[in-house]
Amino acid sequence: MNNEYFTIQQASEGIWGVISVPGSGSLGNSAIIDLGDLTVVVDTTNLPHSGALLRHTAEQLTNKPVKYVVNTHFHGDHVNGNQQFMKSEFISTVWTRDLLSDMGEVNIDLMQQNIQKIITSLNQVRSTQKDPHMLTEIDYDLSVQRALYDAIPSLCRVIPTITFEDKLVIQGTKRTIEVLSYGGGHSLSDAVVYVPEEQTLIAGDLITTKTIPVIPYGNPYAWIRILKRIQKDLKVDTVIPGHGEVSNSDRITDVIRFLENTITYVSGAVKSGKSESYWLEQGVLKGYEDWHLPQYFRWNFRWLFNSMLVQNNR
Ligand SMILES: [Zn+2]
């Protein structure tokens, strides 16, 4: 079942985490759920090619075609494999559907130009780094960007047709899933899939395992509120995160702490009066140096620092 793009980790009875191999290009995790009489896939990875392997794996594991695909949010590493599920129905929040629809057809030249810019800036950052972990992670990121660059000419946008506001329930013969949204935190609109019988949460990018969460264009304050609500409302034993290994509910606490620590750190940086470049030279926030995707901390810092500066100048 494992391949160059992902490993399969059984999370609980009838539920499998599809965990991205670092640097392979698949980037985002997915999940496969066997509801008894029907199969659901959550998120479709970053590449059409890994999406095809995901569908094949889901059919093999559950001996059924995939009836529904849930897109937890609109980011490419969770939706770019959608086109491999043309016989399935797609589910997302109303807002995620609208965001995907507003993006329109794939503009190959524009997307490739943007990726080229990301590759250039990653190479610039790489040339200033000495830490072996940071260098390895940047190299993974570069190979992900190159794989996506090559895949873009074959990419087609697939827009969900079944939408919901805050809750949608799918009842199977063996188990039931709740597709839930508490608004946007990581993105403008984030959904999770909860399986009450197995106390398992498929979290999209609201929860990561030892991987720097991506804050830009989200809302870290709302994100903390959403995670605290999940802790209060849902009994969670097992988490399939958007990035990193299958884990348990401790990862919810990890992300809350990360967001709180980042907000405190960046607001201190803003108050210090020192420049953005001074702070960027300080590297990754202490305690998180060994997490995956450490290069995203820079992006988080810049976005939050500049958002807070704009707020202060109002
Ligand atoms: Zn995301």
Coordinates of C-alpha atoms and ligand atoms in Angstrom, one line a residue:
M1 CA 0.0 0.0 0.0
N2 CA 2.9 2.4 0.6
N3 CA 4.5 4.1 -2.3
E4 CA 6.9 7.0 -3.1
Y5 CA 4.2 9.6 -2.2
F6 CA 2.6 8.3 1.0
T7 CA 2.5 5.7 3.8
I8 CA -0.7 4.2 5.1
Q9 CA -1.2 4.4 8.8
Q10 CA -4.3 2.7 10.3
A11 CA -5.7 5.3 12.7
S12 CA -8.6 3.2 14.0
E13 CA -11.1 0.5 12.9
G14 CA -12.0 1.4 9.2
I15 CA -10.0 4.6 9.2
W16 CA -6.6 5.1 7.6
G17 CA -4.3 8.1 7.5
V18 CA -2.5 8.6 4.2
I19 CA 0.6 10.3 5.4
S20 CA 2.7 12.3 2.9
V21 CA 6.4 11.2 2.4
P22 CA 8.5 14.4 3.0
G23 CA 9.8 15.9 -0.3
S24 CA 7.7 13.5 -2.4
G25 CA 5.4 16.3 -3.8
S26 CA 2.1 14.9 -2.2
L27 CA 2.7 17.4 0.7
G28 CA -0.8 17.2 2.4
N29 CA -2.1 14.2 4.2
S30 CA -5.4 12.5 3.3
A31 CA -7.6 10.0 5.0
I32 CA -9.7 7.0 3.9
I33 CA -12.9 6.0 5.8
D34 CA -14.9 2.8 5.3
L35 CA -18.4 3.5 6.4
G36 CA -19.5 -0.1 5.6
D37 CA -21.6 0.4 2.5
L38 CA -19.6 3.4 1.2
T39 CA -16.1 4.9 1.2
V40 CA -15.1 8.5 1.9
V41 CA -11.8 10.1 1.2
V42 CA -10.8 13.3 3.0
D43 CA -8.5 15.6 0.9
T44 CA -6.7 14.6 -2.2
T45 CA -3.0 15.6 -1.9
N46 CA -1.0 18.1 -3.9
L47 CA -0.5 16.3 -7.2
P48 CA -2.9 14.6 -9.6
H49 CA -0.5 11.7 -9.7
S50 CA -0.5 11.1 -6.0
G51 CA -4.3 11.6 -6.1
A52 CA -4.6 8.7 -8.5
L53 CA -2.6 6.4 -6.2
L54 CA -4.8 7.6 -3.3
R55 CA -8.0 6.6 -5.1
H56 CA -6.5 3.2 -6.0
T57 CA -5.5 2.7 -2.4
A58 CA -8.9 3.6 -1.1
E59 CA -10.6 1.2 -3.5
Q60 CA -8.2 -1.6 -2.5
L61 CA -8.5 -1.0 1.3
T62 CA -12.3 -0.8 1.3
N63 CA -13.2 -2.9 -1.7
K64 CA -15.5 -0.2 -2.9
P65 CA -15.4 2.9 -5.2
V66 CA -15.1 6.3 -3.4
K67 CA -18.5 7.7 -3.0
Y68 CA -17.6 11.1 -1.4
V69 CA -14.6 13.3 -1.2
V70 CA -14.4 15.9 1.5
N71 CA -12.1 18.9 0.9
T72 CA -11.2 20.3 4.3
H73 CA -10.1 23.7 2.8
F74 CA -9.1 25.2 -0.5
H75 CA -5.3 24.9 -0.3
G76 CA -3.7 23.1 -3.3
D77 CA -2.0 20.4 -1.2
H78 CA -5.5 19.2 -0.2
V79 CA -7.4 19.6 -3.5
N80 CA -5.0 19.2 -6.4
G81 CA -5.7 15.4 -6.6
N82 CA -9.5 16.0 -7.0
Q83 CA -9.5 15.4 -10.7
Q84 CA -8.7 11.7 -10.1
F85 CA -12.1 11.2 -8.4
M86 CA -14.5 12.1 -11.2
K87 CA -17.0 9.4 -10.2
S88 CA -17.2 10.7 -6.6
E89 CA -19.3 13.6 -5.2
F90 CA -17.3 16.4 -3.6
I91 CA -18.2 18.0 -0.3
S92 CA -16.9 21.3 1.3
T93 CA -18.1 24.3 3.2
V94 CA -19.9 26.9 1.1
W95 CA -17.0 29.3 1.4
T96 CA -14.4 26.7 0.4
R97 CA -16.5 25.9 -2.7
D98 CA -16.8 29.6 -3.5
L99 CA -13.0 30.1 -3.1
L100 CA -12.3 27.2 -5.4
S101 CA -14.8 28.4 -7.9
D102 CA -13.5 32.0 -7.8
M103 CA -10.0 30.8 -8.7
G104 CA -11.4 29.9 -12.2
E105 CA -9.6 27.7 -14.7
V106 CA -5.9 26.8 -14.0
N107 CA -3.7 29.5 -15.5
I108 CA -0.7 27.4 -16.3
D109 CA 1.8 30.3 -17.0
L110 CA 0.8 32.3 -14.0
M111 CA 0.9 29.3 -11.6
Q112 CA 4.3 28.2 -12.9
Q113 CA 5.6 31.8 -12.6
N114 CA 4.5 31.9 -9.0
I115 CA 6.2 28.6 -8.2
Q116 CA 9.3 29.8 -9.9
K117 CA 9.3 32.8 -7.5
I118 CA 8.9 30.5 -4.5
I119 CA 11.8 28.4 -5.7
T120 CA 14.0 31.5 -6.1
S121 CA 13.1 32.7 -2.7
L122 CA 13.7 29.3 -1.1
N123 CA 17.1 29.1 -2.7
Q124 CA 17.9 32.6 -1.3
V125 CA 16.9 31.6 2.2
R126 CA 18.8 28.3 1.8
S127 CA 22.0 30.2 1.0
T128 CA 21.8 31.9 4.4
Q129 CA 21.2 28.7 6.5
K130 CA 23.6 26.4 8.2
D131 CA 21.4 24.2 10.3
P132 CA 21.2 20.7 8.8
H133 CA 17.5 20.2 9.7
M134 CA 16.6 23.5 8.1
L135 CA 18.6 22.6 4.9
T136 CA 17.0 19.2 4.7
E137 CA 13.5 20.7 5.0
I138 CA 14.2 23.4 2.4
D139 CA 15.4 20.7 0.0
Y140 CA 12.2 18.8 0.6
D141 CA 10.2 22.0 -0.1
L142 CA 12.2 22.6 -3.3
S143 CA 11.5 19.1 -4.6
V144 CA 7.8 19.6 -3.7
Q145 CA 7.7 22.8 -5.7
R146 CA 9.4 21.3 -8.7
A147 CA 7.0 18.3 -8.7
L148 CA 4.1 20.7 -8.6
Y149 CA 5.6 22.9 -11.4
D150 CA 5.8 19.8 -13.6
A151 CA 2.2 18.7 -12.8
I152 CA 0.6 22.1 -13.5
P153 CA 0.0 21.6 -17.2
S154 CA -2.2 18.5 -16.4
L155 CA -4.0 20.1 -13.5
C156 CA -7.8 20.6 -13.6
R157 CA -9.9 22.4 -11.0
V158 CA -12.8 20.3 -9.5
I159 CA -15.3 22.3 -7.5
P160 CA -17.4 20.6 -4.7
T161 CA -21.1 20.3 -5.5
I162 CA -22.4 19.4 -2.0
T163 CA -21.9 22.2 0.5
F164 CA -22.7 22.8 4.1
E165 CA -22.4 25.7 6.7
D166 CA -21.5 24.0 10.0
K167 CA -22.5 20.4 10.0
L168 CA -23.2 17.6 7.5
V169 CA -23.7 14.0 8.6
I170 CA -23.1 10.9 6.4
Q171 CA -24.5 7.7 7.8
G172 CA -23.1 4.4 6.7
T173 CA -24.0 0.9 7.7
K174 CA -20.9 0.5 9.9
R175 CA -20.1 4.0 11.1
T176 CA -21.2 7.6 10.7
I177 CA -19.1 10.7 10.0
E178 CA -19.8 14.3 10.9
V179 CA -18.3 16.9 8.6
L180 CA -18.0 20.0 10.8
S181 CA -16.9 23.6 10.4
Y182 CA -16.3 26.2 13.1
G183 CA -15.3 28.9 10.6
G184 CA -11.8 29.7 9.4
G185 CA -8.5 29.7 11.4
H186 CA -5.8 28.2 9.2
S187 CA -7.6 29.2 6.0
L188 CA -10.8 31.4 5.4
S189 CA -12.9 28.3 6.0
D190 CA -11.8 25.0 7.6
A191 CA -13.7 21.8 8.0
V192 CA -12.8 18.7 10.0
V193 CA -14.3 15.1 9.8
Y194 CA -15.2 13.5 13.1
V195 CA -16.0 9.8 13.5
P196 CA -17.8 9.5 16.8
E197 CA -17.7 5.7 17.0
E198 CA -13.9 5.6 16.7
Q199 CA -13.3 9.0 18.5
T200 CA -11.1 9.9 15.5
L201 CA -10.7 13.4 14.1
I202 CA -9.4 14.1 10.6
A203 CA -8.3 17.6 11.1
G204 CA -7.1 19.1 7.8
D205 CA -4.5 21.8 8.6
L206 CA -6.1 22.9 11.8
I207 CA -3.9 20.3 13.5
T208 CA -0.4 19.2 12.6
T209 CA 2.0 16.8 14.1
K210 CA 5.4 18.4 14.9
T211 CA 5.0 20.5 11.8
I212 CA 5.0 24.3 11.8
P213 CA 1.3 25.4 11.2
V214 CA 0.8 27.9 8.4
I215 CA -0.8 31.1 9.6
P216 CA -0.7 33.6 6.6
Y217 CA -4.2 34.7 5.3
G218 CA -5.8 32.8 8.2
N219 CA -6.7 34.1 11.6
P220 CA -4.6 32.7 14.5
Y221 CA -7.0 34.1 17.2
A222 CA -10.0 32.4 15.6
W223 CA -7.8 29.3 15.1
I224 CA -7.2 29.0 18.9
R225 CA -10.9 29.5 19.6
I226 CA -11.8 26.7 17.1
L227 CA -9.3 24.3 18.6
K228 CA -10.5 25.0 22.2
R229 CA -14.1 24.3 20.9
I230 CA -13.0 21.0 19.4
Q231 CA -11.4 20.1 22.8
K232 CA -14.6 21.0 24.6
D233 CA -17.2 19.5 22.1
L234 CA -15.5 16.3 20.7
K235 CA -14.1 13.3 22.4
V236 CA -10.9 12.7 20.4
D237 CA -8.5 9.8 20.9
T238 CA -6.9 9.7 17.5
V239 CA -6.0 12.6 15.2
I240 CA -5.1 12.4 11.5
P241 CA -3.4 15.7 11.0
G242 CA -3.0 17.8 7.8
H243 CA 0.7 17.3 8.0
G244 CA 2.8 14.8 10.0
E245 CA 2.1 11.4 11.5
V246 CA -1.1 10.0 12.9
S247 CA -1.3 11.0 16.6
N248 CA -3.5 11.8 19.5
S249 CA -5.3 14.8 21.1
D250 CA -2.0 16.1 22.6
R251 CA -1.4 17.6 19.1
I252 CA -4.4 19.9 19.6
T253 CA -2.7 21.4 22.7
D254 CA 0.6 21.6 20.8
V255 CA -1.0 23.8 18.0
I256 CA -2.8 26.0 20.5
R257 CA 0.5 26.6 22.4
F258 CA 2.4 27.2 19.1
L259 CA -0.2 29.8 18.0
E260 CA -0.2 31.5 21.5
N261 CA 3.6 31.5 21.7
T262 CA 3.9 32.9 18.1
I263 CA 1.4 35.7 18.8
T264 CA 3.3 36.6 22.0
Y265 CA 6.6 36.5 20.3
V266 CA 5.6 38.6 17.3
S267 CA 3.8 41.2 19.3
G268 CA 6.9 41.5 21.4
A269 CA 8.9 41.9 18.2
V270 CA 6.6 44.7 17.0
K271 CA 6.8 46.5 20.4
S272 CA 10.6 46.2 20.4
G273 CA 10.8 48.7 17.5
K274 CA 13.6 46.6 15.9
S275 CA 13.3 45.8 12.2
E276 CA 11.7 42.8 10.5
S277 CA 15.0 41.7 9.1
Y278 CA 16.6 41.8 12.6
W279 CA 13.9 39.4 13.9
L280 CA 14.0 37.1 10.8
E281 CA 17.7 36.6 11.6
Q282 CA 16.7 35.2 15.0
G283 CA 15.4 32.1 13.2
V284 CA 12.7 29.8 14.4
L285 CA 11.0 30.4 17.7
K286 CA 12.7 28.4 20.5
G287 CA 11.2 25.0 21.2
Y288 CA 10.1 24.5 17.6
E289 CA 13.5 24.2 15.8
D290 CA 13.1 20.5 15.3
W291 CA 9.5 20.7 13.8
H292 CA 9.0 20.0 10.1
L293 CA 8.7 22.9 7.6
P294 CA 10.7 25.2 9.9
Q295 CA 11.1 27.6 6.9
Y296 CA 7.4 28.4 7.2
F297 CA 8.1 30.1 10.5
R298 CA 9.7 33.0 8.5
W299 CA 6.6 33.3 6.4
N300 CA 4.4 33.2 9.6
F301 CA 6.6 35.8 11.2
R302 CA 6.6 38.2 8.3
W303 CA 2.8 38.0 7.8
L304 CA 1.9 38.4 11.4
F305 CA 4.5 41.1 12.1
N306 CA 3.2 43.2 9.2
S307 CA -0.5 42.5 10.1
M308 CA 0.2 43.8 13.6
L309 CA 2.1 46.8 12.3
V310 CA -0.9 47.7 10.1
Q311 CA -3.3 47.2 13.1
N312 CA -1.1 49.5 15.3
N313 CA -1.0 52.2 12.6
R314 CA -4.8 52.3 12.4
Ligands
ZN1 ZN -3.6 24.4 4.3

